[in-house]
XYZ file of C-alpha atoms in Angstrom:
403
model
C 21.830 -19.779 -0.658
C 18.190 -20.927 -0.621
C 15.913 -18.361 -2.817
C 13.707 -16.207 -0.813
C 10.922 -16.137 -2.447
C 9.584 -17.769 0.130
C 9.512 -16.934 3.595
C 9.648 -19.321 6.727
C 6.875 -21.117 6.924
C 4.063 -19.518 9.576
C 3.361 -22.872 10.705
C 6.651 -23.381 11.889
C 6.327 -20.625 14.643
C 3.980 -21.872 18.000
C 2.224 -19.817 19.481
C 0.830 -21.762 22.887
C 0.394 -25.526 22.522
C -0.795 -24.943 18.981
C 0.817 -24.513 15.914
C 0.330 -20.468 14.350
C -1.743 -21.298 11.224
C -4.552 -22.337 14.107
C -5.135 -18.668 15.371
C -6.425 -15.894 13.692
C -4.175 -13.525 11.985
C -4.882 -10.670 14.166
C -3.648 -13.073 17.042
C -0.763 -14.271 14.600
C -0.042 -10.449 13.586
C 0.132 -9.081 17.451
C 2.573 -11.973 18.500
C 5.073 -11.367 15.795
C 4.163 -15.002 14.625
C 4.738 -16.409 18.230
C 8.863 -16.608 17.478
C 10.540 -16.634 21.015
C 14.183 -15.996 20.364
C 15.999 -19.042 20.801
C 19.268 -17.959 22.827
C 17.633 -14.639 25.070
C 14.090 -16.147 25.240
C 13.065 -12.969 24.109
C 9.504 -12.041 22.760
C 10.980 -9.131 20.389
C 13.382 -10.769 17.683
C 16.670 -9.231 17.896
C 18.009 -6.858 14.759
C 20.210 -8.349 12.466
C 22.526 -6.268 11.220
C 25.705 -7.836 9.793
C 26.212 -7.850 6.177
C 27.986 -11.387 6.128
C 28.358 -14.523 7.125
C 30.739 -17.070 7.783
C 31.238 -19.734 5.293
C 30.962 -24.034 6.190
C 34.514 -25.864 6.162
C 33.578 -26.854 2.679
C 32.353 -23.146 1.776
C 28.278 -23.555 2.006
C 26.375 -21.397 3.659
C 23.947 -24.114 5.339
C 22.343 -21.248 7.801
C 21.118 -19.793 4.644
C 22.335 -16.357 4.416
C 25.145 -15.746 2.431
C 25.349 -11.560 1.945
C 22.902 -8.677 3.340
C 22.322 -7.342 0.051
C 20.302 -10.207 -1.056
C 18.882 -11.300 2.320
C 18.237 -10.718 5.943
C 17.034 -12.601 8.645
C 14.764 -9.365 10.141
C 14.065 -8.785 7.010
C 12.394 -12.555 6.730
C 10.515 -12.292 10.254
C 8.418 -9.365 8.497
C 7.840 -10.981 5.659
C 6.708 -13.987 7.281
C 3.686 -11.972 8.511
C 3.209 -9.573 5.758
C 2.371 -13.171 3.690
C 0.254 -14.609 6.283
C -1.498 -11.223 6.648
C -2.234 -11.474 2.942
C -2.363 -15.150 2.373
C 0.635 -15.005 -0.104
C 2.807 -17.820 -0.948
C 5.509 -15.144 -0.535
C 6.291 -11.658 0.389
C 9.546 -9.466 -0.581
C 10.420 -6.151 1.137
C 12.086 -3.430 -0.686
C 13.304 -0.291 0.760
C 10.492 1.863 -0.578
C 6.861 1.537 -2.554
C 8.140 2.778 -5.632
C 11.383 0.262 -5.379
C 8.793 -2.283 -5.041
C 6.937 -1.244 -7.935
C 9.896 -0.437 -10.138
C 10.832 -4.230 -9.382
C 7.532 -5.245 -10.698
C 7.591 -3.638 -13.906
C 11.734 -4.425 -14.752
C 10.519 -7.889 -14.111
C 8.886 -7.467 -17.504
C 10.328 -8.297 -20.946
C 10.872 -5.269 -24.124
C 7.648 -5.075 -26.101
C 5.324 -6.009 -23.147
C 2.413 -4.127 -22.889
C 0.982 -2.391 -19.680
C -2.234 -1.333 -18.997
C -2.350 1.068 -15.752
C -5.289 2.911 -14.422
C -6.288 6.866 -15.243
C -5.976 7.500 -11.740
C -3.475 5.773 -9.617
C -0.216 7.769 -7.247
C 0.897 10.040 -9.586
C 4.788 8.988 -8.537
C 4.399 5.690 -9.931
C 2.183 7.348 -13.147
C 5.043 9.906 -13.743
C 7.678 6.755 -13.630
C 6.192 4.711 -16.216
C 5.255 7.982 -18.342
C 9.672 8.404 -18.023
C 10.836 4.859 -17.457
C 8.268 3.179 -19.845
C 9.783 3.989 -23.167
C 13.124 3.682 -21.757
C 11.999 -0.689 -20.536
C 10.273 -0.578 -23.960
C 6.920 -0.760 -22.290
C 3.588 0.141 -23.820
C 1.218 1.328 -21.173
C -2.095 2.463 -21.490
C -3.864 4.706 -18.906
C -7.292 3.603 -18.865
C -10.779 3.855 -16.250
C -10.092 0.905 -14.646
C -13.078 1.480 -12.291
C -15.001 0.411 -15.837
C -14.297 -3.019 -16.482
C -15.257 -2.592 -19.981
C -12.364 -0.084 -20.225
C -9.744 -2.697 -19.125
C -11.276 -5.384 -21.647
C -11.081 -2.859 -24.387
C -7.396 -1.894 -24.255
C -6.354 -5.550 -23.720
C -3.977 -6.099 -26.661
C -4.269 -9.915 -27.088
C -0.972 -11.812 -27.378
C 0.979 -8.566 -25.960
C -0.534 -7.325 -22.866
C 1.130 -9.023 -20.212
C 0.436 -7.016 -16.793
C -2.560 -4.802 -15.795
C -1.884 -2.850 -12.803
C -4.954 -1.579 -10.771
C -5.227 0.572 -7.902
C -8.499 0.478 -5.403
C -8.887 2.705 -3.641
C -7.354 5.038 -6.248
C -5.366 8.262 -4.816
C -6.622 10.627 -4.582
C -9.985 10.392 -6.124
C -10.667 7.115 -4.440
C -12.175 4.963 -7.405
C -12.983 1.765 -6.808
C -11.798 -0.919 -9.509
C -13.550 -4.634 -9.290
C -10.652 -7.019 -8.303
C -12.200 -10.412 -9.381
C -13.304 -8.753 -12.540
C -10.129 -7.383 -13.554
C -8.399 -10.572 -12.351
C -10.787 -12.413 -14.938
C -10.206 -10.003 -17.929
C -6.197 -10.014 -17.305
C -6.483 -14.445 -16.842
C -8.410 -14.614 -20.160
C -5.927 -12.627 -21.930
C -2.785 -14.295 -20.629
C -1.723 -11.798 -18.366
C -1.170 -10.867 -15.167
C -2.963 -8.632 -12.292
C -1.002 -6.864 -9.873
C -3.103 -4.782 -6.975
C -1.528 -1.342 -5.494
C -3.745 -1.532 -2.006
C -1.617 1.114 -0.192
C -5.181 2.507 0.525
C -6.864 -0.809 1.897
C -4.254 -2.263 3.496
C -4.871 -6.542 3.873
C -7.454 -5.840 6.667
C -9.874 -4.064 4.385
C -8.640 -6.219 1.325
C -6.708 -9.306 0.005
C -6.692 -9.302 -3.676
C -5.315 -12.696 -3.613
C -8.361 -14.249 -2.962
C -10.274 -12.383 -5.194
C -8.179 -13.723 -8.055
C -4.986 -10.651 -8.409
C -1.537 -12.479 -8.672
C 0.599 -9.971 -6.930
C -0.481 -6.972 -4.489
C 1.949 -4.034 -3.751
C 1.863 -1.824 -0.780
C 3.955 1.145 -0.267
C 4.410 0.016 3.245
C 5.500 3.442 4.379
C 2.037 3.845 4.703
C -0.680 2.345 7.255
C 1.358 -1.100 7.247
C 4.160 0.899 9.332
C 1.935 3.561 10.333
C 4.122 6.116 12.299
C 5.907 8.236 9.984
C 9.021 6.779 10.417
C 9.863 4.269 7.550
C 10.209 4.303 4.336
C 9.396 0.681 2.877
C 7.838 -1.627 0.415
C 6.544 -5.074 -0.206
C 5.486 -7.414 -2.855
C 3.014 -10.303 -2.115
C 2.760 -12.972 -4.093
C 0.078 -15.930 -5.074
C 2.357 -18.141 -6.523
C 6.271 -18.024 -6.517
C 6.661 -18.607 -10.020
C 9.463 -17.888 -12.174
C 8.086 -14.626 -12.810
C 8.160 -14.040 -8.527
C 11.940 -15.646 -8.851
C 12.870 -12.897 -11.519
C 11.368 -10.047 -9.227
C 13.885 -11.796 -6.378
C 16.740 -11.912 -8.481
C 15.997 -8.021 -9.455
C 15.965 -7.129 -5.272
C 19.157 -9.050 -4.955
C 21.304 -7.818 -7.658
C 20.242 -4.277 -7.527
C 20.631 -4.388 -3.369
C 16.905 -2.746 -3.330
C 15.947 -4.545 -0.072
C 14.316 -3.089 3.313
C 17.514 -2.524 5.854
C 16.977 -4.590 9.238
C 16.328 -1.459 11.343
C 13.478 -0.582 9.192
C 12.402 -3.684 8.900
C 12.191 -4.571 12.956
C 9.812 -1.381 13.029
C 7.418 -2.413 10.389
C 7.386 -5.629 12.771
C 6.861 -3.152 15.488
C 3.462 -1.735 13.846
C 2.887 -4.843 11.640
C 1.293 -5.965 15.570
C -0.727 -3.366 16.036
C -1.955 -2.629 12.619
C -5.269 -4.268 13.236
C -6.276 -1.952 15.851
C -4.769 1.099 14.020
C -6.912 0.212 10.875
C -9.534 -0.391 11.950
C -9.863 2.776 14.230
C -8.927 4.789 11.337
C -11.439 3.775 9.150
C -14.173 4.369 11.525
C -12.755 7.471 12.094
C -12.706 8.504 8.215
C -16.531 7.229 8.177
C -17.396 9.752 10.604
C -15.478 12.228 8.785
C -17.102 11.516 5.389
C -21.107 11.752 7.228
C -19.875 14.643 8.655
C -18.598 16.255 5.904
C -21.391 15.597 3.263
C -23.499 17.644 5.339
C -21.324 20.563 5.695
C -22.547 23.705 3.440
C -18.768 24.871 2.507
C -17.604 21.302 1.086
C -19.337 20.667 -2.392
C -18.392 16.552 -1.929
C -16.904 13.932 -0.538
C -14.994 11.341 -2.380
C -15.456 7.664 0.652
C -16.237 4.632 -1.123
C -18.365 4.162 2.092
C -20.767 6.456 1.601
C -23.702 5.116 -0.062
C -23.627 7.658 -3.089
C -19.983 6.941 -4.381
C -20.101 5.091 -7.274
C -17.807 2.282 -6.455
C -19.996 1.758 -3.012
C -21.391 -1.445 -4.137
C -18.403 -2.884 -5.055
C -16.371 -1.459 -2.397
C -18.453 -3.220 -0.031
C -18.505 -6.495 -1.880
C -14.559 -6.921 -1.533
C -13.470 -4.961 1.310
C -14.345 -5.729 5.197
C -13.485 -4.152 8.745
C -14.816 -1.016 7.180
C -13.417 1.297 3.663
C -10.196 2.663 4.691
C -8.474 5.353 6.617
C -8.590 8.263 3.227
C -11.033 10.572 1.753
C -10.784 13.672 -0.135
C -13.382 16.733 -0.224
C -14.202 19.408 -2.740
C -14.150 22.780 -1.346
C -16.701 25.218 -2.207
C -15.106 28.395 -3.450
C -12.648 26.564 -5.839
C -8.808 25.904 -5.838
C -8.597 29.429 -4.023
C -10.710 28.415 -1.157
C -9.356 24.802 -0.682
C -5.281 26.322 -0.269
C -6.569 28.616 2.107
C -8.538 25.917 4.082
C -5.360 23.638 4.219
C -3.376 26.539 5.333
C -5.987 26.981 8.284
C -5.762 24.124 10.103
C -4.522 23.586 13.390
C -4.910 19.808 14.337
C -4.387 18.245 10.819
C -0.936 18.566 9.410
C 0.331 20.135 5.955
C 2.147 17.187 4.993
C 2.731 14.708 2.139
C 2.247 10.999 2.909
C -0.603 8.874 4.625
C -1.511 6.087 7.030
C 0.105 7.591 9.761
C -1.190 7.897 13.670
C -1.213 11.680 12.784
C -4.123 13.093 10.271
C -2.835 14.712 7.389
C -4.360 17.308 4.725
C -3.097 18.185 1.065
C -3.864 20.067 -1.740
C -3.022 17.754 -4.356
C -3.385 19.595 -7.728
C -0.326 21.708 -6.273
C 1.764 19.078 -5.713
C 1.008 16.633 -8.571
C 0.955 19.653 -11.366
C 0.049 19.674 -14.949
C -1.535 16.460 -16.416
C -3.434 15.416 -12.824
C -6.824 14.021 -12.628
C -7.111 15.602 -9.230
C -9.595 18.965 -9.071
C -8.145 22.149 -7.966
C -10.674 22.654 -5.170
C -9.660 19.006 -3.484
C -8.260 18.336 -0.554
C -6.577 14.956 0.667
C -7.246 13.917 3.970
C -5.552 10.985 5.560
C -7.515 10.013 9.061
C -4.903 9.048 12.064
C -6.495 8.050 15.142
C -7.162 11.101 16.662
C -10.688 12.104 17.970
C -12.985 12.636 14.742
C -14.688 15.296 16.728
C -11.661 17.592 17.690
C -10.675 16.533 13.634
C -13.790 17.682 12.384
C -14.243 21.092 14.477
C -10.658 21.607 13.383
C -11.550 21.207 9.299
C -14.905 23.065 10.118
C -13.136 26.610 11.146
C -10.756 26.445 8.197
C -13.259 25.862 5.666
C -15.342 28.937 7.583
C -11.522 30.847 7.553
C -11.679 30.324 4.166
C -14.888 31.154 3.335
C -14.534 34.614 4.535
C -11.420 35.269 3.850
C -13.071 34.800 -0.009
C -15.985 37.136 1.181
């Protein structure tokens, strides 16, 4: 069976009289590529499902799929945009962030060092804290935001990966791509971008130099709530990207073709969705700076956050759907604000339609970056006024319930 670390070709799909590559990718993203299925005539792709497939005379498989636990034809469609959408030479799906992630790092060899950043999802930090030792991985937490900081714990001849995350959850720190793609080149290594928080129409760390980008596409890629999913993008499909493959395959870690026709479902709209998001969580953030019960807000688009300058240097379409504040009254004040809301939700997760808020100290425990008195807010596409007049009587709840 042909390897896919490659998905069909986007210029193979038409879309009008021309071929796909010729529109833009928000055009290219809304049309599912353009494919018109070839026996209904249908503009939605039908599910594949079946786990098999039927061998040639002389026992080939010359349609290409051989086994569902290695391969899917839905499972390819999505792909195929996720790697235009990012301008990768390929794209893998995996049937969560962190399966994606874990695929990345087994993909490494004993003795390889890792350098990760201080503040990154705390799932993935607790896994290579466990599973580190275990792969016989060194990894070394540093301030990624600080390009110095990478350069100084490069290990020459042994580090081999340096993971970044920008923006970082929750704290939202803001790590130079190109720069960190030019420290990890120089020292033989590779740079792989976690931009959960960015999504490819804020950011493509491709072209700023990373070699792979991660999403955990639960998030704003699928944007609803209701999938659990990863993906891998790749700049080159290298031996290293054929060893990540061989990893999905043999440990059956893809996406399943249900999931995967409903990231294809939001995969079209996730240009609008973005972008209203963002603008939404840039209201938020003016909003909130002003407000005498929060003590800060942490939005790389606010002129004051430290990573501003860079944020706005690599990211476009505006700085993302998250933000966190800092509650005045202390860890006290910020549970009791979260508890007082009536239009956000008390849930885990972001990217969603539906805005979220969560006190992250209590959920990521002992050995967390995050303050006690912050709150994470994930922006859906609700109206920023009704969110803010909803986050505006808990913090006053709050406030005098401290009184």
């Amino acid at each position: 069976m042909p390897s896919n670390s490659q998905p069909p070709d986007p210029d193979a799909a038409e879309l009008g009289d021309e071929p796909a590559a010729a529109y833009a990718k928000r055009t290219r993203a809304a049309q599912a590529m353009g494919q018109i299925d070839p026996v209904t005539k249908a503009v939605v792709a039908p599910i594949h499902v079946s786990t098999t497939f039927q061998r040639d005379p002389d026992n080939a498989y010359t349609s290409g799929f051989s086994y569902g636990r290695a391969d899917n034809a839905t499972v390819r469609e999505a792909e195929s945009v996720m790697a235009m959408l990012e301008e990768a030479e390929g794209a893998l799906l995996f049937g969560s962030g962190m399966a994606a992630a874990a695929a990345l790092f087994c993909a490494l060899g004993p003795g390889d060092h890792v350098i990760a950043p201080r503040v990154m999802y705390w799932g993935l930090r607790r896994w290579l804290n466990q599973e580190g030792p275990r792969l016989q991985l060194s990894v070394d937490f540093v301030d990624t935001e600080t390009p110095d900081a990478i350069r100084a714990a490069i290990r020459p001849g042994q580090t081999k990966l340096v993971w970044i995350e920008t923006p970082g959850n929750p704290l939202w720190t803001i790590t130079d791509i190109a720069a960190a793609a030019e420290i990890a080149h120089a020292a033989g290594a590779r740079l792989a971008v976690d931009s959960t928080a960015a999504s490819p129409i804020h950011t493509r760390p491709l072209g700023l130099g990373a070699d792979i980008v991660m999403h955990s596409a639960t998030k704003i890629l699928n944007g609803h709530s209701d999938v659990i999913a990863g993906v891998l993008t790749c700049a080159r499909a290298d031996a290293f990207w054929e060893r990540i493959t061989a990893i999905r395959a043999s440990w059956g870690a893809i996406l399943g073709p249900f999931e995967a026709y409903l990231l294809m479902r939001s995969l079209r709209t996730l240009h609008l969705r973005a972008s209203a998001q963002a603008a939404g969580a840039a209201i938020l953030a003016e909003h909130l700076a002003a407000h005498p019960l929060v003590s800060g807000v942490l939005y790389p688009g606010l002129a004051d956050h430290p990573g501003h300058a860079i944020a706005a240097r690599q990211m476009e379409n505006g700085f993302g759907f998250m933000l966190s504040i800092r509650v005045t009254g202390g860890e006290a004040a910020a549970i009791e604000t979260a508890a007082a809301v009536k239009l956000w939700k008390r849930a885990t997760s972001l990217g969603g339609v539906e805005s979220l808020i969560e006190h992250r100290a209590s959920v990521e425990g002992p050995g967390t970056p995050c303050p006690s008195d912050l709150l994470r807010l994930s922006t859906g596409i609700e109206d920023p006024a009704d969110l803010f007049d909803d986050l505006d009587q808990a913090l006053r709840v709050a406030h005098d319930e401290a009184r």
